[in-house]
Structure formats: C-alpha cells, structure tokens
Amino acid sequence: MITTANIAEIRAQVKQWHMQGETVAFVPTMGNLHNGHITLVTEALKRADHVVVSIFVNPMQFGQNEDLDAYPRTLAADSDALINAGAELLFTPTPSIIYPKGLAQQTFVEVPNIGDEFCGASRPGHFRGVATIVCKLFNIVQADVALFGRKDYQQLMVIKAMAEDLSLPIEIIGIDTIREASGLAMSSRNGYLTAEQKQQAAAIKQCMDKLAADVACGKNIAESEAIAAETLVKAGFKMDYLSVRNATNLAPITNEDHNLVILVAAYLGNTRLIDNLTFSR
Ligand code: PAF
C-alpha cells in the first residue's frame, strides 16, 4: 500500500488506474479504524478494481467543545489493517495541506434542510465541515464510487444530496452498520467507554428494536418514542434526540409513510453515541 500526504501523487496513481481501464473506490475515514471501516474496504473491493482510503481528522467538522484533540490517532495499526483488507493507496494529509489558508478563509459546501435537525442542530457547523471535506476529498481522489457507513445515517443523506446537487461524477454507496455481539454499533468513540458503559450502551439497539416493533404494529408513534427515550434514561443515558422519521427525507411521519428510520443520539458520561434503525410498516 502506498501511503502519501501528497495530493498530486494520489491524483497521478488514480489517473494511471483509470487509463488502464480500471475502476477505483474510495473510503474516506478519520482513522482509528474498526471492523465497520474494514467492512467498507472489503465492500469497496467488490465494487472496484482498486481501493483508496483517506485518514484525516477533519477540524472543520468538530465544534469548539468537541473532541478534536482527543480524537484517537492510530496510524500504524490503521495501516496494518488496511493492508490486510486490500487497500492499495492511503491518503494521510495534514490540516495545512487540506486547509492551507486556514478554516476562516476556506470556501465551504452547505447542504440545505436535510442536515438542519438532529446532529445538525446539536452540532452547529458539523455537516458543513463534513460536506466540505468530502467534496474536497472527492475532487482530490476522483474515484468512481465512494462508500460510507449507514451508522451515520444523516451524514450519508447529506453527502448523497451534495453529490447530486453539485453533479459530482461519483456513486455514493451506504453500507450497513457493523455491530458488536451486544448490538452496540461500532464506532471510534466506543473507545471512550468504560467496560461497564459498553454494556449499558447495548440498550440503544434493544430500545430501537422494541420501538420499531411497536410502531410497525400500529402503536402511537409519539408515545412509543417517549417510552423508548425513558427506557434509555433509566439505563443511564442523557438523551440528545430520539425520533422516528420518514427514512427517505427525515420528515415527520405521515399516514402514507411506510419506510421509516429511528434516529438516536444519547450521552453516556461525556461520550455521545449515535445509532439508527430502518424498518417498514
Ligand atoms: O464519517 C466520518 O468518519 C467522517 O465524517 C468523514 C465522512 C470521513 C468526513 O470527515
């Protein structure tokens, strides 16, 4: 695997593959890779001849009081895992390569509406940071397809909307969430949890399963949401949001909606966990 922070080197390698008539898939990450990320690489290899991965802890998507400095940087272990998974090119830029003029002078991408509620409301500026870095990375790597985890459901919708709105010539694919045996969705932030908190955190998936079953069998949605949130509070969480929405546009549910998604964000101690579950009724 070639590892480089150099934009020209990334472009030259991808151009060479394309000139040979070969396809390229891209997996953007912030590093501290777990099985969810490795699954993205494995899935990427099923869809293209070559896989490019980026590791960049993007300062633009972190709020003032968030964990930018504490975010785990584990490049050596990440590299080994990527080589084993079959990635061939790893892009590891620094903030000054990506934002040479500094964040205040940086042109940004902002997707309207879909990112306004939920994580967008709790983390102002977060989706602007995500859309901007993903747009930049797409322009640097110039892959045919990019893969993202469905765990970040709203993020995936923001990225899909951005690619469509800006006519970016890339296919966006969402890959199902990989979970621990307990049901806890894999996330780099799980590393902040104590062993006891990890056990508590399994309640999120159990709660979503019950809520989906209740809504699917026709129970009142607002009441079912309230019961689910109360269950999580009893399990030790501080709630950010828990909501059942239209899975396609995240709008409040109408009687005609059949494809639904549960979106959850909640704190265990200082750690903010998010998860989601799609289901139909
Ligand atoms: O999901 C992530 O790890 C990040 O938000 C992403 C898409 C790599 C952009 O920094």
mmCIF file of N, CA and C and ligand atoms in Angstrom, residues 28-30 37 56 58 61 71 126 130 133-134 137 148 152 155 159, ligand 1:
data_model
loop_
_atom_site.group_PDB
_atom_site.id
_atom_site.type_symbol
_atom_site.label_atom_id
_atom_site.label_comp_id
_atom_site.label_asym_id
_atom_site.label_seq_id
_atom_site.Cartn_x
_atom_site.Cartn_y
_atom_site.Cartn_z
ATOM 1 N N PRO A 28 -13.483 7.306 2.636
ATOM 2 C CA PRO A 28 -12.957 8.379 3.491
ATOM 3 C C PRO A 28 -13.148 8.026 4.967
ATOM 4 N N THR A 29 -12.134 8.256 5.796
ATOM 5 C CA THR A 29 -12.257 7.960 7.226
ATOM 6 C C THR A 29 -11.523 9.022 8.042
ATOM 7 N N MET A 30 -11.736 8.969 9.356
ATOM 8 C CA MET A 30 -10.940 9.793 10.265
ATOM 9 C C MET A 30 -9.965 8.905 11.048
ATOM 10 N N HIS A 37 -15.141 0.072 9.475
ATOM 11 C CA HIS A 37 -14.338 0.647 8.379
ATOM 12 C C HIS A 37 -13.777 -0.444 7.476
ATOM 13 N N PHE A 56 -8.110 11.379 7.791
ATOM 14 C CA PHE A 56 -7.934 12.803 8.071
ATOM 15 C C PHE A 56 -8.938 13.196 9.155
ATOM 16 N N ASN A 58 -10.797 15.710 10.528
ATOM 17 C CA ASN A 58 -11.157 16.974 9.877
ATOM 18 C C ASN A 58 -11.562 18.048 10.887
ATOM 19 N N GLN A 61 -15.179 19.822 11.004
ATOM 20 C CA GLN A 61 -16.447 19.221 11.414
ATOM 21 C C GLN A 61 -16.572 19.063 12.932
ATOM 22 N N TYR A 71 -9.320 13.073 19.776
ATOM 23 C CA TYR A 71 -9.727 12.028 18.829
ATOM 24 C C TYR A 71 -8.557 11.078 18.592
ATOM 25 N N HIS A 126 -21.363 21.219 11.921
ATOM 26 C CA HIS A 126 -20.797 19.879 11.707
ATOM 27 C C HIS A 126 -20.967 19.417 10.255
ATOM 28 N N VAL A 130 -18.415 18.402 7.232
ATOM 29 C CA VAL A 130 -18.414 17.091 6.576
ATOM 30 C C VAL A 130 -18.555 17.259 5.059
ATOM 31 N N ILE A 133 -15.284 18.739 3.484
ATOM 32 C CA ILE A 133 -14.129 17.833 3.379
ATOM 33 C C ILE A 133 -14.418 16.713 2.379
ATOM 34 N N VAL A 134 -15.641 16.196 2.394
ATOM 35 C CA VAL A 134 -15.945 15.086 1.484
ATOM 36 C C VAL A 134 -15.881 15.586 0.038
ATOM 37 N N LEU A 137 -12.222 15.906 -0.801
ATOM 38 C CA LEU A 137 -11.595 14.584 -0.973
ATOM 39 C C LEU A 137 -12.042 13.938 -2.283
ATOM 40 N N PHE A 148 -19.718 4.719 2.448
ATOM 41 C CA PHE A 148 -19.870 5.300 3.782
ATOM 42 C C PHE A 148 -20.720 4.352 4.621
ATOM 43 N N ASP A 152 -23.880 6.494 10.313
ATOM 44 C CA ASP A 152 -24.058 7.955 10.279
ATOM 45 C C ASP A 152 -25.113 8.258 9.210
ATOM 46 N N GLN A 155 -25.549 11.859 8.013
ATOM 47 C CA GLN A 155 -24.350 12.223 7.242
ATOM 48 C C GLN A 155 -24.419 11.655 5.825
ATOM 49 N N ILE A 159 -24.355 13.745 2.323
ATOM 50 C CA ILE A 159 -23.347 13.508 1.279
ATOM 51 C C ILE A 159 -24.018 13.146 -0.050
HETATM 52 O O1 PAF B 1 -17.676 9.566 8.985
HETATM 53 C C1 PAF B 1 -16.525 10.021 9.082
HETATM 54 O O2 PAF B 1 -15.577 9.347 9.523
HETATM 55 C C2 PAF B 1 -16.265 11.453 8.646
HETATM 56 O O3 PAF B 1 -17.355 12.271 8.958
HETATM 57 C C3 PAF B 1 -15.868 11.582 7.170
HETATM 58 C C4 PAF B 1 -17.001 11.136 6.247
HETATM 59 C C5 PAF B 1 -14.632 10.764 6.893
HETATM 60 C C6 PAF B 1 -15.561 13.055 6.841
HETATM 61 O O4 PAF B 1 -14.532 13.548 7.638
#
